[in-house]
């Protein structure tokens, strides 16, 4: 819930809807629901990559999905203020704002600054400093 708590939407929703797409290794706690320190509830649920993602989700958490499905998801999110986190995109190049990298017991994340800028949500600079920026080709 850490990254979510440091994110602001253009119009703050009374509750956050977190949508998990595809099989995900680390989504159990997210699906259980939670409450942010501000008292705002976070409601988690699994959803397919249909046309309502931008309308129905404030946060998407991508598990293992194919490249075509990934592109479909991010095409649907264009123009919608949605925070996106992926646990399977090591390169962090296609759409996701934050890409988790798990190695043993260590969890780090990469940031796709282009996706952050296009997302419509604001993420605290403190979070942006913690992550590793994706490598850009020379």
CSV table of C-alpha atoms in Angstrom, one decimal:
chain,number,residue,atom,x,y,z
A,1,UNK,CA,0.0,0.0,0.0
A,2,UNK,CA,3.0,2.2,0.3
A,3,UNK,CA,3.1,3.7,-3.3
A,4,UNK,CA,-0.7,4.1,-3.2
A,5,UNK,CA,-0.5,6.2,-0.1
A,6,UNK,CA,1.8,8.7,-1.8
A,7,UNK,CA,-0.4,9.2,-4.8
A,8,UNK,CA,-2.9,11.9,-5.5
A,9,UNK,CA,-5.7,11.9,-8.0
A,10,UNK,CA,-7.1,15.0,-9.8
A,11,UNK,CA,-10.4,14.3,-8.0
A,12,UNK,CA,-9.8,12.3,-4.8
A,13,UNK,CA,-12.2,9.4,-4.7
A,14,UNK,CA,-13.9,8.6,-1.3
A,15,UNK,CA,-12.6,5.0,-1.7
A,16,UNK,CA,-9.8,3.6,-3.9
A,17,UNK,CA,-10.6,0.7,-6.3
A,18,UNK,CA,-7.6,-1.5,-6.8
A,19,UNK,CA,-8.0,-3.9,-9.7
A,20,UNK,CA,-5.7,-7.0,-10.1
A,21,UNK,CA,-5.3,-8.2,-13.7
A,22,UNK,CA,-3.9,-11.6,-14.3
A,23,UNK,CA,-2.3,-14.2,-12.0
A,24,UNK,CA,-0.2,-12.2,-9.4
A,25,UNK,CA,2.2,-13.6,-6.9
A,26,UNK,CA,2.1,-10.7,-4.5
A,27,UNK,CA,-1.5,-9.5,-4.7
A,28,UNK,CA,-3.0,-11.4,-1.7
A,29,UNK,CA,-2.7,-8.6,0.8
A,30,UNK,CA,-4.0,-6.1,-1.8
A,31,UNK,CA,-7.1,-8.2,-2.5
A,32,UNK,CA,-7.9,-8.4,1.2
A,33,UNK,CA,-8.6,-4.7,1.2
A,34,UNK,CA,-7.1,-2.1,3.5
A,35,UNK,CA,-7.5,1.4,4.9
A,36,UNK,CA,-5.0,4.1,4.1
A,37,UNK,CA,-3.6,6.1,7.0
A,38,UNK,CA,-6.0,8.9,6.0
A,39,UNK,CA,-8.9,6.6,6.7
A,40,UNK,CA,-9.8,6.1,3.0
A,41,UNK,CA,-10.7,2.4,2.2
A,42,UNK,CA,-8.9,0.5,-0.5
A,43,UNK,CA,-11.1,-2.1,-2.1
A,44,UNK,CA,-9.4,-4.8,-4.0
A,45,UNK,CA,-10.7,-7.2,-6.7
A,46,UNK,CA,-9.7,-9.2,-9.7
A,47,UNK,CA,-10.8,-7.9,-13.1
A,48,UNK,CA,-10.3,-8.8,-16.7
A,49,UNK,CA,-8.8,-6.5,-19.3
A,50,UNK,CA,-12.1,-5.2,-20.5
A,51,UNK,CA,-13.1,-1.7,-21.7
A,52,UNK,CA,-14.0,-0.4,-18.2
A,53,UNK,CA,-10.6,-0.3,-16.6
A,54,UNK,CA,-10.2,3.5,-16.7
A,55,UNK,CA,-13.6,4.0,-15.3
A,56,UNK,CA,-13.7,1.2,-12.7
A,57,UNK,CA,-10.2,1.3,-11.3
A,58,UNK,CA,-8.1,3.9,-9.5
A,59,UNK,CA,-5.1,1.5,-9.3
A,60,UNK,CA,-4.2,-1.4,-11.5
A,61,UNK,CA,-1.9,-4.2,-10.4
A,62,UNK,CA,-0.7,-6.3,-13.3
A,63,UNK,CA,0.3,-9.9,-12.7
A,64,UNK,CA,1.5,-12.3,-15.4
A,65,UNK,CA,-0.2,-11.3,-18.7
A,66,UNK,CA,0.9,-11.5,-22.3
A,67,UNK,CA,2.3,-8.6,-24.2
A,68,UNK,CA,-0.8,-8.1,-26.4
A,69,UNK,CA,-3.0,-8.1,-23.3
A,70,UNK,CA,-0.6,-5.6,-21.6
A,71,UNK,CA,-0.8,-3.2,-24.6
A,72,UNK,CA,-4.6,-3.6,-24.5
A,73,UNK,CA,-4.8,-2.6,-20.8
A,74,UNK,CA,-2.7,0.5,-21.3
A,75,UNK,CA,-4.6,1.6,-24.4
A,76,UNK,CA,-7.7,1.5,-22.2
A,77,UNK,CA,-6.1,3.6,-19.5
A,78,UNK,CA,-5.0,6.4,-21.8
A,79,UNK,CA,-6.6,9.6,-20.6
A,80,UNK,CA,-7.7,8.2,-17.2
A,81,UNK,CA,-6.0,9.0,-13.9
A,82,UNK,CA,-4.9,5.5,-12.9
A,83,UNK,CA,-1.9,4.4,-10.9
A,84,UNK,CA,-0.3,1.3,-12.5
A,85,UNK,CA,2.0,-1.3,-10.8
A,86,UNK,CA,3.4,-4.4,-12.5
A,87,UNK,CA,5.1,-7.3,-10.9
A,88,UNK,CA,6.3,-8.9,-14.2
A,89,UNK,CA,7.7,-6.2,-16.3
A,90,UNK,CA,11.5,-6.2,-15.6
A,91,UNK,CA,12.2,-3.7,-18.3
A,92,UNK,CA,9.4,-1.3,-17.2
A,93,UNK,CA,8.9,0.0,-20.7
A,94,UNK,CA,5.3,-0.6,-21.7
A,95,UNK,CA,2.8,1.5,-19.7
A,96,UNK,CA,3.3,0.6,-16.1
A,97,UNK,CA,4.4,3.4,-13.8
A,98,UNK,CA,6.0,1.2,-11.2
A,99,UNK,CA,7.6,-2.2,-11.9
A,100,UNK,CA,8.3,-4.4,-8.9
A,101,UNK,CA,11.4,-6.6,-9.0
A,102,UNK,CA,11.7,-9.4,-6.4
A,103,UNK,CA,15.0,-11.1,-5.9
A,104,UNK,CA,14.9,-13.5,-2.9
A,105,UNK,CA,13.6,-11.5,0.0
A,106,UNK,CA,14.5,-8.1,-1.5
A,107,UNK,CA,11.8,-6.0,-3.3
A,108,UNK,CA,12.8,-3.0,-5.4
A,109,UNK,CA,11.0,-1.1,-8.1
A,110,UNK,CA,11.8,0.7,-11.3
A,111,UNK,CA,9.9,3.8,-12.3
A,112,UNK,CA,8.8,4.7,-15.8
A,113,UNK,CA,8.8,8.5,-15.6
A,114,UNK,CA,7.1,8.9,-19.0
A,115,UNK,CA,4.2,6.7,-17.7
A,116,UNK,CA,4.1,8.7,-14.5
A,117,UNK,CA,3.9,12.0,-16.4
A,118,UNK,CA,1.1,10.7,-18.7
A,119,UNK,CA,-0.9,9.1,-16.0
A,120,UNK,CA,-2.9,12.0,-14.7
A,121,UNK,CA,-2.0,11.2,-11.1
A,122,UNK,CA,0.7,12.8,-8.9
A,123,UNK,CA,3.2,10.7,-7.1
A,124,UNK,CA,5.2,12.2,-4.2
A,125,UNK,CA,8.8,13.0,-5.2
A,126,UNK,CA,9.9,11.0,-2.2
A,127,UNK,CA,8.7,7.8,-3.8
A,128,UNK,CA,10.2,8.8,-7.1
A,129,UNK,CA,13.6,9.1,-5.4
A,130,UNK,CA,13.4,5.7,-3.9
A,131,UNK,CA,12.9,3.8,-7.2
A,132,UNK,CA,15.3,3.2,-10.0
A,133,UNK,CA,14.5,4.9,-13.2
A,134,UNK,CA,14.2,2.7,-16.3
A,135,UNK,CA,17.3,2.7,-18.4
A,136,UNK,CA,17.0,4.9,-21.5
A,137,UNK,CA,18.9,3.8,-24.6
A,138,UNK,CA,21.8,6.1,-25.6
